[in-house]
PDB file of C-alpha atoms in Angstrom:
ATOM      1  CA  MET A 147       0.000   0.000   0.000  1.00  0.00           C
ATOM      2  CA  PHE A 148       2.804   2.326   0.841  1.00  0.00           C
ATOM      3  CA  ARG A 149       4.474   1.570  -2.467  1.00  0.00           C
ATOM      4  CA  LYS A 150       1.312   2.460  -4.466  1.00  0.00           C
ATOM      5  CA  ILE A 151       0.920   5.736  -2.603  1.00  0.00           C
ATOM      6  CA  SER A 152       4.614   6.506  -3.162  1.00  0.00           C
ATOM      7  CA  GLY A 153       4.323   5.781  -6.935  1.00  0.00           C
ATOM      8  CA  LEU A 154       1.258   7.990  -7.294  1.00  0.00           C
ATOM      9  CA  PHE A 155       2.999  10.769  -5.367  1.00  0.00           C
ATOM     10  CA  ILE A 156       6.033  10.557  -7.633  1.00  0.00           C
ATOM     11  CA  ILE A 157       3.856  10.773 -10.813  1.00  0.00           C
ATOM     12  CA  ILE A 158       1.980  13.816  -9.482  1.00  0.00           C
ATOM     13  CA  CYS A 159       5.219  15.510  -8.573  1.00  0.00           C
ATOM     14  CA  SER A 160       6.698  14.789 -12.003  1.00  0.00           C
ATOM     15  CA  LEU A 161       3.699  16.265 -13.807  1.00  0.00           C
ATOM     16  CA  SER A 162       3.811  19.312 -11.555  1.00  0.00           C
ATOM     17  CA  ILE A 163       7.488  19.855 -12.340  1.00  0.00           C
ATOM     18  CA  LEU A 164       6.905  19.429 -16.111  1.00  0.00           C
ATOM     19  CA  ALA A 165       4.007  21.883 -15.986  1.00  0.00           C
ATOM     20  CA  THR A 166       6.301  24.486 -14.517  1.00  0.00           C
ATOM     21  CA  VAL A 167       8.729  24.157 -17.470  1.00  0.00           C
ATOM     22  CA  PRO A 168       8.104  27.198 -19.749  1.00  0.00           C
ATOM     23  CA  GLY A 169       6.272  26.397 -23.042  1.00  0.00           C
ATOM     24  CA  TYR A 170       6.009  22.675 -22.471  1.00  0.00           C
ATOM     25  CA  ALA A 171       2.259  22.747 -21.869  1.00  0.00           C
ATOM     26  CA  GLN A 172       1.766  24.772 -25.056  1.00  0.00           C
ATOM     27  CA  LYS A 173       3.907  22.319 -27.049  1.00  0.00           C
ATOM     28  CA  LEU A 174       1.963  19.403 -25.654  1.00  0.00           C
ATOM     29  CA  SER A 175      -1.363  21.070 -26.576  1.00  0.00           C
ATOM     30  CA  LYS A 176      -0.130  21.936 -30.092  1.00  0.00           C
ATOM     31  CA  ALA A 177       1.061  18.371 -30.727  1.00  0.00           C
ATOM     32  CA  PHE A 178      -2.313  17.061 -29.636  1.00  0.00           C
ATOM     33  CA  LYS A 179      -4.168  19.512 -31.927  1.00  0.00           C
ATOM     34  CA  ASP A 180      -1.896  18.684 -34.904  1.00  0.00           C
ATOM     35  CA  SER A 181      -2.502  14.998 -34.409  1.00  0.00           C
ATOM     36  CA  THR A 182      -6.243  15.642 -34.315  1.00  0.00           C
ATOM     37  CA  ARG A 183      -6.121  17.687 -37.573  1.00  0.00           C
ATOM     38  CA  ILE A 184      -4.175  14.956 -39.420  1.00  0.00           C
ATOM     39  CA  LYS A 185      -6.680  12.337 -38.371  1.00  0.00           C
ATOM     40  CA  GLU A 186      -9.553  14.624 -39.396  1.00  0.00           C
ATOM     41  CA  ARG A 187      -8.042  15.158 -42.867  1.00  0.00           C
ATOM     42  CA  GLN A 188      -7.586  11.418 -43.254  1.00  0.00           C
ATOM     43  CA  TYR A 189     -11.187  10.789 -42.289  1.00  0.00           C
ATOM     44  CA  ARG A 190     -12.417  13.414 -44.786  1.00  0.00           C
ATOM     45  CA  LEU A 191     -10.252  11.976 -47.587  1.00  0.00           C
ATOM     46  CA  GLU A 192     -11.495   8.450 -46.924  1.00  0.00           C
ATOM     47  CA  ALA A 193     -15.091   9.706 -46.809  1.00  0.00           C
ATOM     48  CA  LYS A 194     -14.646  11.554 -50.146  1.00  0.00           C
ATOM     49  CA  GLN A 195     -13.119   8.471 -51.782  1.00  0.00           C
ATOM     50  CA  SER A 196     -16.021   6.362 -50.550  1.00  0.00           C
ATOM     51  CA  VAL A 197     -18.568   8.859 -51.947  1.00  0.00           C
ATOM     52  CA  ASP A 198     -16.749   9.057 -55.314  1.00  0.00           C
ATOM     53  CA  SER A 199     -16.589   5.271 -55.545  1.00  0.00           C
ATOM     54  CA  PHE A 200     -20.317   5.031 -54.791  1.00  0.00           C
ATOM     55  CA  LYS A 201     -21.095   7.626 -57.472  1.00  0.00           C
ATOM     56  CA  ARG A 202     -19.034   5.733 -60.071  1.00  0.00           C
ATOM     57  CA  VAL A 203     -20.768   2.464 -59.275  1.00  0.00           C
ATOM     58  CA  ARG A 204     -24.185   4.138 -59.420  1.00  0.00           C
ATOM     59  CA  LYS A 205     -23.367   5.833 -62.767  1.00  0.00           C
ATOM     60  CA  ILE A 206     -22.202   2.554 -64.324  1.00  0.00           C
ATOM     61  CA  LYS A 207     -25.362   0.853 -63.110  1.00  0.00           C
ATOM     62  CA  ASN A 208     -27.619   3.669 -64.362  1.00  0.00           C
ATOM     63  CA  ASP A 209     -25.876   3.712 -67.758  1.00  0.00           C
ATOM     64  CA  SER A 210     -26.325  -0.033 -68.052  1.00  0.00           C
ATOM     65  CA  ILE A 211     -30.025   0.221 -67.228  1.00  0.00           C
ATOM     66  CA  PHE A 212     -30.466   3.150 -69.665  1.00  0.00           C
ATOM     67  CA  LYS A 213     -28.797   1.276 -72.521  1.00  0.00           C
ATOM     68  CA  LYS A 214     -30.831  -1.825 -71.799  1.00  0.00           C
ATOM     69  CA  ASN A 215     -34.093   0.125 -71.916  1.00  0.00           C
ATOM     70  CA  ASN A 216     -32.979   2.310 -74.840  1.00  0.00           C
ATOM     71  CA  PRO A 217     -31.364   0.152 -77.539  1.00  0.00           C
ATOM     72  CA  ASP A 218     -31.187   3.160 -79.889  1.00  0.00           C
ATOM     73  CA  THR A 219     -28.191   4.382 -77.878  1.00  0.00           C
ATOM     74  CA  ILE A 220     -26.198   1.204 -78.502  1.00  0.00           C
ATOM     75  CA  PRO A 221     -23.753   1.309 -81.442  1.00  0.00           C
ATOM     76  CA  PHE A 222     -24.575  -1.833 -83.422  1.00  0.00           C
ATOM     77  CA  ARG A 223     -22.379  -3.788 -85.822  1.00  0.00           C
ATOM     78  CA  ARG A 224     -21.364  -1.423 -88.582  1.00  0.00           C
ATOM     79  CA  ASN A 225     -21.427  -4.078 -91.285  1.00  0.00           C
ATOM     80  CA  VAL A 226     -21.808  -3.865 -95.050  1.00  0.00           C
ATOM     81  CA  ARG A 227     -24.457  -6.024 -96.728  1.00  0.00           C
ATOM     82  CA  LEU A 228     -24.373  -6.534-100.521  1.00  0.00           C
ATOM     83  CA  GLY A 229     -27.209  -8.066-102.509  1.00  0.00           C
ATOM     84  CA  ILE A 230     -28.482  -9.027-105.939  1.00  0.00           C
ATOM     85  CA  ASP A 231     -32.102  -8.948-107.059  1.00  0.00           C
ATOM     86  CA  ILE A 232     -32.949 -12.444-108.293  1.00  0.00           C
ATOM     87  CA  SER A 233     -36.455 -11.450-109.383  1.00  0.00           C
ATOM     88  CA  LYS A 234     -35.112  -9.415-112.323  1.00  0.00           C
ATOM     89  CA  PRO A 235     -33.473 -12.359-114.189  1.00  0.00           C
ATOM     90  CA  ILE A 236     -36.554 -14.502-113.552  1.00  0.00           C
ATOM     91  CA  THR A 237     -38.840 -11.790-114.956  1.00  0.00           C
ATOM     92  CA  SER A 238     -36.523 -11.313-117.953  1.00  0.00           C
ATOM     93  CA  PHE A 239     -36.794 -15.032-118.723  1.00  0.00           C
ATOM     94  CA  PHE A 240     -40.545 -14.668-119.296  1.00  0.00           C
ATOM     95  CA  ASN A 241     -40.494 -11.130-120.708  1.00  0.00           C
ATOM     96  CA  HIS A 242     -38.102 -11.058-123.644  1.00  0.00           C
ATOM     97  CA  GLU A 243     -38.601  -7.342-124.219  1.00  0.00           C
ATOM     98  CA  LYS A 244     -36.625  -6.315-121.114  1.00  0.00           C
ATOM     99  CA  LYS A 245     -33.458  -7.628-119.551  1.00  0.00           C
ATOM    100  CA  GLU A 246     -32.443  -6.107-116.235  1.00  0.00           C
ATOM    101  CA  ILE A 247     -30.067  -6.722-113.353  1.00  0.00           C
ATOM    102  CA  GLU A 248     -29.833  -4.875-110.044  1.00  0.00           C
ATOM    103  CA  PHE A 249     -27.313  -4.831-107.186  1.00  0.00           C
ATOM    104  CA  SER A 250     -27.890  -3.368-103.743  1.00  0.00           C
ATOM    105  CA  GLY A 251     -25.942  -2.499-100.636  1.00  0.00           C
ATOM    106  CA  ASP A 252     -26.582  -1.150 -97.165  1.00  0.00           C
ATOM    107  CA  TYR A 253     -24.471  -0.024 -94.226  1.00  0.00           C
ATOM    108  CA  HIS A 254     -25.700  -0.375 -90.646  1.00  0.00           C
ATOM    109  CA  PHE A 255     -24.458   2.868 -89.155  1.00  0.00           C
ATOM    110  CA  ARG A 256     -26.774   3.583 -86.209  1.00  0.00           C
ATOM    111  CA  SER A 257     -29.140   1.261 -84.342  1.00  0.00           C
ATOM    112  CA  ARG A 258     -32.307   1.490 -86.468  1.00  0.00           C
ATOM    113  CA  PHE A 259     -30.780   3.334 -89.451  1.00  0.00           C
ATOM    114  CA  PHE A 260     -29.209   1.850 -92.578  1.00  0.00           C
ATOM    115  CA  LEU A 261     -27.668   3.759 -95.467  1.00  0.00           C
ATOM    116  CA  SER A 262     -28.903   2.043 -98.647  1.00  0.00           C
ATOM    117  CA  ALA A 263     -28.275   2.197-102.373  1.00  0.00           C
ATOM    118  CA  GLU A 264     -29.168   0.240-105.520  1.00  0.00           C
ATOM    119  CA  LEU A 265     -27.413   0.167-108.894  1.00  0.00           C
ATOM    120  CA  GLY A 266     -29.010  -1.395-111.957  1.00  0.00           C
ATOM    121  CA  PHE A 267     -28.766  -1.848-115.717  1.00  0.00           C
ATOM    122  CA  GLN A 268     -31.538  -2.390-118.267  1.00  0.00           C
ATOM    123  CA  LEU A 269     -31.681  -3.418-121.919  1.00  0.00           C
ATOM    124  CA  ALA A 270     -34.938  -3.244-123.890  1.00  0.00           C
ATOM    125  CA  ASP A 271     -35.634  -4.651-127.370  1.00  0.00           C
ATOM    126  CA  ILE A 272     -39.174  -4.391-128.706  1.00  0.00           C
ATOM    127  CA  ASN A 273     -40.248  -5.498-132.153  1.00  0.00           C
ATOM    128  CA  LYS A 274     -43.868  -4.898-133.068  1.00  0.00           C
ATOM    129  CA  THR A 275     -44.039  -6.384-136.542  1.00  0.00           C
ATOM    130  CA  GLY A 276     -45.779  -4.040-138.939  1.00  0.00           C
ATOM    131  CA  TYR A 277     -45.671  -1.151-136.475  1.00  0.00           C
ATOM    132  CA  TYR A 278     -42.209  -0.274-135.079  1.00  0.00           C
ATOM    133  CA  SER A 279     -39.004  -1.489-133.492  1.00  0.00           C
ATOM    134  CA  TYR A 280     -37.407  -0.039-130.392  1.00  0.00           C
ATOM    135  CA  HIS A 281     -34.042  -0.450-128.664  1.00  0.00           C
ATOM    136  CA  SER A 282     -32.796   1.161-125.440  1.00  0.00           C
ATOM    137  CA  VAL A 283     -30.041   0.717-122.900  1.00  0.00           C
ATOM    138  CA  GLY A 284     -29.578   2.507-119.609  1.00  0.00           C
ATOM    139  CA  GLU A 285     -28.489   2.466-115.992  1.00  0.00           C
ATOM    140  CA  TYR A 286     -29.896   3.829-112.757  1.00  0.00           C
ATOM    141  CA  LEU A 287     -28.859   4.599-109.199  1.00  0.00           C
ATOM    142  CA  ARG A 288     -30.938   4.980-106.054  1.00  0.00           C
ATOM    143  CA  ALA A 289     -29.543   6.269-102.749  1.00  0.00           C
ATOM    144  CA  GLY A 290     -31.173   6.907 -99.380  1.00  0.00           C
ATOM    145  CA  PHE A 291     -31.832   5.222 -96.056  1.00  0.00           C
ATOM    146  CA  ASP A 292     -33.883   2.493 -94.392  1.00  0.00           C
ATOM    147  CA  TYR A 293     -35.398   2.755 -90.909  1.00  0.00           C
ATOM    148  CA  SER A 294     -36.164  -0.350 -88.863  1.00  0.00           C
ATOM    149  CA  ILE A 295     -39.724  -0.209 -87.508  1.00  0.00           C
ATOM    150  CA  PHE A 296     -38.782  -2.348 -84.507  1.00  0.00           C
ATOM    151  CA  ARG A 297     -35.888  -1.851 -82.110  1.00  0.00           C
ATOM    152  CA  LEU A 298     -32.916  -4.140 -82.572  1.00  0.00           C
ATOM    153  CA  GLU A 299     -32.508  -5.788 -79.178  1.00  0.00           C
ATOM    154  CA  LYS A 300     -29.269  -7.644 -79.906  1.00  0.00           C
ATOM    155  CA  LYS A 301     -25.924  -6.267 -80.982  1.00  0.00           C
ATOM    156  CA  ASN A 302     -25.626  -8.581 -83.991  1.00  0.00           C
ATOM    157  CA  ASP A 303     -29.287  -8.374 -84.983  1.00  0.00           C
ATOM    158  CA  ALA A 304     -29.798  -7.412 -88.631  1.00  0.00           C
ATOM    159  CA  ASN A 305     -33.313  -8.853 -89.150  1.00  0.00           C
ATOM    160  CA  ILE A 306     -35.432  -5.831 -89.921  1.00  0.00           C
ATOM    161  CA  VAL A 307     -38.867  -4.748 -91.051  1.00  0.00           C
ATOM    162  CA  TYR A 308     -38.246  -1.331 -92.523  1.00  0.00           C
ATOM    163  CA  ILE A 309     -39.477   1.706 -94.371  1.00  0.00           C
ATOM    164  CA  GLY A 310     -37.227   4.019 -96.330  1.00  0.00           C
ATOM    165  CA  LEU A 311     -36.701   6.812 -98.796  1.00  0.00           C
ATOM    166  CA  ARG A 312     -34.635   7.024-101.979  1.00  0.00           C
ATOM    167  CA  LEU A 313     -33.616   9.714-104.425  1.00  0.00           C
ATOM    168  CA  ALA A 314     -33.051   8.077-107.808  1.00  0.00           C
ATOM    169  CA  GLY A 315     -31.839   8.939-111.269  1.00  0.00           C
ATOM    170  CA  ALA A 316     -31.457   7.117-114.596  1.00  0.00           C
ATOM    171  CA  ASN A 317     -29.719   7.652-117.911  1.00  0.00           C
ATOM    172  CA  VAL A 318     -31.201   6.005-120.992  1.00  0.00           C
ATOM    173  CA  GLN A 319     -30.156   5.916-124.658  1.00  0.00           C
ATOM    174  CA  TYR A 320     -32.867   4.811-127.071  1.00  0.00           C
ATOM    175  CA  GLN A 321     -33.782   4.655-130.751  1.00  0.00           C
ATOM    176  CA  PRO A 322     -37.173   3.949-132.331  1.00  0.00           C
ATOM    177  CA  SER A 323     -36.794   2.443-135.780  1.00  0.00           C
ATOM    178  CA  GLY A 324     -38.792   0.675-138.469  1.00  0.00           C
ATOM    179  CA  ILE A 325     -41.807   2.883-137.798  1.00  0.00           C
ATOM    180  CA  GLN A 326     -44.544   2.042-140.304  1.00  0.00           C
ATOM    181  CA  ILE A 327     -46.432   5.053-141.653  1.00  0.00           C
ATOM    182  CA  PRO A 328     -49.503   3.993-143.648  1.00  0.00           C
ATOM    183  CA  SER A 329     -50.657   6.246-146.488  1.00  0.00           C
ATOM    184  CA  SER A 330     -53.262   5.579-149.164  1.00  0.00           C
ATOM    185  CA  TYR A 331     -51.632   8.137-151.474  1.00  0.00           C
ATOM    186  CA  PHE A 332     -47.898   7.469-151.070  1.00  0.00           C
ATOM    187  CA  GLY A 333     -48.206   3.932-149.836  1.00  0.00           C
ATOM    188  CA  ASN A 334     -46.756   2.556-146.642  1.00  0.00           C
ATOM    189  CA  THR A 335     -43.371   4.022-145.691  1.00  0.00           C
ATOM    190  CA  THR A 336     -40.856   3.222-142.994  1.00  0.00           C
ATOM    191  CA  ALA A 337     -39.363   5.950-140.806  1.00  0.00           C
ATOM    192  CA  LEU A 338     -36.055   5.807-138.944  1.00  0.00           C
ATOM    193  CA  LEU A 339     -35.528   8.269-136.091  1.00  0.00           C
ATOM    194  CA  PRO A 340     -32.074   9.278-134.882  1.00  0.00           C
ATOM    195  CA  PRO A 341     -30.749   7.955-131.541  1.00  0.00           C
ATOM    196  CA  ALA A 342     -31.711  10.031-128.514  1.00  0.00           C
ATOM    197  CA  SER A 343     -31.007  10.066-124.789  1.00  0.00           C
ATOM    198  CA  GLY A 344     -32.738  11.248-121.649  1.00  0.00           C
ATOM    199  CA  ARG A 345     -32.250  11.588-117.929  1.00  0.00           C
ATOM    200  CA  GLU A 346     -34.994  10.945-115.408  1.00  0.00           C
ATOM    201  CA  PHE A 347     -35.156  11.677-111.671  1.00  0.00           C
ATOM    202  CA  TRP A 348     -37.672  10.389-109.167  1.00  0.00           C
ATOM    203  CA  LEU A 349     -38.382   9.907-105.473  1.00  0.00           C
ATOM    204  CA  GLU A 350     -39.070   6.484-104.010  1.00  0.00           C
ATOM    205  CA  PHE A 351     -40.854   5.342-100.868  1.00  0.00           C
ATOM    206  CA  VAL A 352     -39.910   1.796 -99.905  1.00  0.00           C
ATOM    207  CA  ALA A 353     -41.019  -0.859 -97.417  1.00  0.00           C
ATOM    208  CA  GLY A 354     -39.690  -4.347 -96.926  1.00  0.00           C
ATOM    209  CA  ILE A 355     -38.086  -7.107 -94.887  1.00  0.00           C
ATOM    210  CA  LYS A 356     -34.512  -8.359 -94.595  1.00  0.00           C
ATOM    211  CA  VAL A 357     -33.610 -11.474 -92.601  1.00  0.00           C
ATOM    212  CA  ASP A 358     -30.442 -13.468 -91.972  1.00  0.00           C
ATOM    213  CA  ILE A 359     -30.627 -17.143 -92.956  1.00  0.00           C
ATOM    214  CA  SER A 360     -27.041 -17.949 -91.909  1.00  0.00           C
ATOM    215  CA  LYS A 361     -23.976 -16.176 -90.538  1.00  0.00           C
ATOM    216  CA  HIS A 362     -23.298 -14.270 -93.776  1.00  0.00           C
ATOM    217  CA  LEU A 363     -26.304 -14.953 -96.035  1.00  0.00           C
ATOM    218  CA  GLY A 364     -29.653 -13.200 -95.964  1.00  0.00           C
ATOM    219  CA  MET A 365     -32.716 -12.579 -98.079  1.00  0.00           C
ATOM    220  CA  GLY A 366     -35.571 -10.113 -98.331  1.00  0.00           C
ATOM    221  CA  TRP A 367     -38.105  -8.322-100.461  1.00  0.00           C
ATOM    222  CA  THR A 368     -38.924  -4.677-101.089  1.00  0.00           C
ATOM    223  CA  LEU A 369     -41.974  -2.821-102.376  1.00  0.00           C
ATOM    224  CA  ARG A 370     -41.378   0.538-104.051  1.00  0.00           C
ATOM    225  CA  LEU A 371     -43.562   3.471-104.986  1.00  0.00           C
ATOM    226  CA  ALA A 372     -41.704   5.720-107.425  1.00  0.00           C
ATOM    227  CA  SER A 373     -42.890   9.267-108.131  1.00  0.00           C
ATOM    228  CA  SER A 374     -41.391  11.145-111.103  1.00  0.00           C
ATOM    229  CA  LEU A 375     -39.697  14.523-110.575  1.00  0.00           C
ATOM    230  CA  ASN A 376     -39.453  15.391-114.283  1.00  0.00           C
ATOM    231  CA  ASP A 377     -41.378  14.347-117.386  1.00  0.00           C
ATOM    232  CA  LEU A 378     -39.472  12.900-120.338  1.00  0.00           C
ATOM    233  CA  THR A 379     -42.692  12.496-122.362  1.00  0.00           C
ATOM    234  CA  LYS A 380     -42.644  16.244-123.091  1.00  0.00           C
ATOM    235  CA  LYS A 381     -39.796  15.648-125.553  1.00  0.00           C
ATOM    236  CA  ASP A 382     -40.426  14.931-129.239  1.00  0.00           C
ATOM    237  CA  THR A 383     -39.350  11.330-128.633  1.00  0.00           C
ATOM    238  CA  TYR A 384     -39.066   9.599-125.312  1.00  0.00           C
ATOM    239  CA  PRO A 385     -38.144   6.147-124.008  1.00  0.00           C
ATOM    240  CA  ILE A 386     -40.824   3.519-123.504  1.00  0.00           C
ATOM    241  CA  TYR A 387     -39.148   2.220-120.354  1.00  0.00           C
ATOM    242  CA  ILE A 388     -37.088   4.214-117.876  1.00  0.00           C
ATOM    243  CA  PRO A 389     -34.511   1.942-116.193  1.00  0.00           C
ATOM    244  CA  GLY A 390     -35.360   1.429-112.526  1.00  0.00           C
ATOM    245  CA  PHE A 391     -38.566   3.471-112.805  1.00  0.00           C
ATOM    246  CA  GLY A 392     -40.782   1.621-115.263  1.00  0.00           C
ATOM    247  CA  ASP A 393     -43.343   2.884-117.769  1.00  0.00           C
ATOM    248  CA  SER A 394     -42.479   6.431-118.858  1.00  0.00           C
ATOM    249  CA  ASN A 395     -46.146   7.269-119.583  1.00  0.00           C
ATOM    250  CA  SER A 396     -46.982   7.041-115.872  1.00  0.00           C
ATOM    251  CA  SER A 397     -45.882   9.605-113.282  1.00  0.00           C
ATOM    252  CA  GLN A 398     -45.979   6.928-110.557  1.00  0.00           C
ATOM    253  CA  ASN A 399     -44.990   3.269-110.715  1.00  0.00           C
ATOM    254  CA  PHE A 400     -44.968   0.325-108.315  1.00  0.00           C
ATOM    255  CA  THR A 401     -41.923  -1.934-108.474  1.00  0.00           C
ATOM    256  CA  TYR A 402     -40.547  -4.698-106.282  1.00  0.00           C
ATOM    257  CA  ASN A 403     -37.351  -6.610-105.503  1.00  0.00           C
ATOM    258  CA  TYR A 404     -36.616 -10.046-104.138  1.00  0.00           C
ATOM    259  CA  SER A 405     -32.941 -10.222-103.217  1.00  0.00           C
ATOM    260  CA  ILE A 406     -30.309 -12.358-101.570  1.00  0.00           C
ATOM    261  CA  PHE A 407     -27.561 -10.728 -99.496  1.00  0.00           C
ATOM    262  CA  TYR A 408     -24.049 -11.382 -98.290  1.00  0.00           C
ATOM    263  CA  SER A 409     -22.838  -9.629 -95.128  1.00  0.00           C
ATOM    264  CA  PHE A 410     -19.235  -8.684 -94.379  1.00  0.00           C
TER     265      PHE A 410
END
């Protein structure tokens, strides 16, 4: 008991002596305050890092949910798809007056949107015995876009039901010949007109379907309503058929395609 009291007395005396040393109490208080400030800064830094980490996790989660619910924001495969219209050769087999071939291509550049174009060539030979003969050759180009009616839910999805718009133009060289001109006075005569050429422009509204049948192969059909922007029939002579447009005597024509595609 005496030893405990003696130890306590010695500690109290030591603290009393240290307290009387000039500036020591102030240094002890300053060291304590500095230690408190360092710990406070550490706590604030750790709290800020925790908040920033939480915000990053929440942003990633929100972005993921937004993209899932809004597929239009997802950049899809930017592939090129080339096609050939197989309905044109089949039609030409039964209609010997016209021979036509058409190639197409589209580029998937943004979710529902596809840049699209078609290039075609047409040859026409008509022989109406006793009336006239007609020959023409020409080419055409359509360019525009397709818009998928339904959202594409998968990154590699290229099966679409679409509507679209095209601006189109055609060049055609033609020559009517062997034109029979009946006359009771001079008798029947045959006229030969010089070769001529023309250029036609039109606007097309399209609707159709394209589906993949394997990894690279696809197929689809398209309906087209073409509306003329200029009238070649106002010329002295004009072509019977306008490549890619159809009958020149009509300001609007319906056409169609049935194509197979290869995707890159």
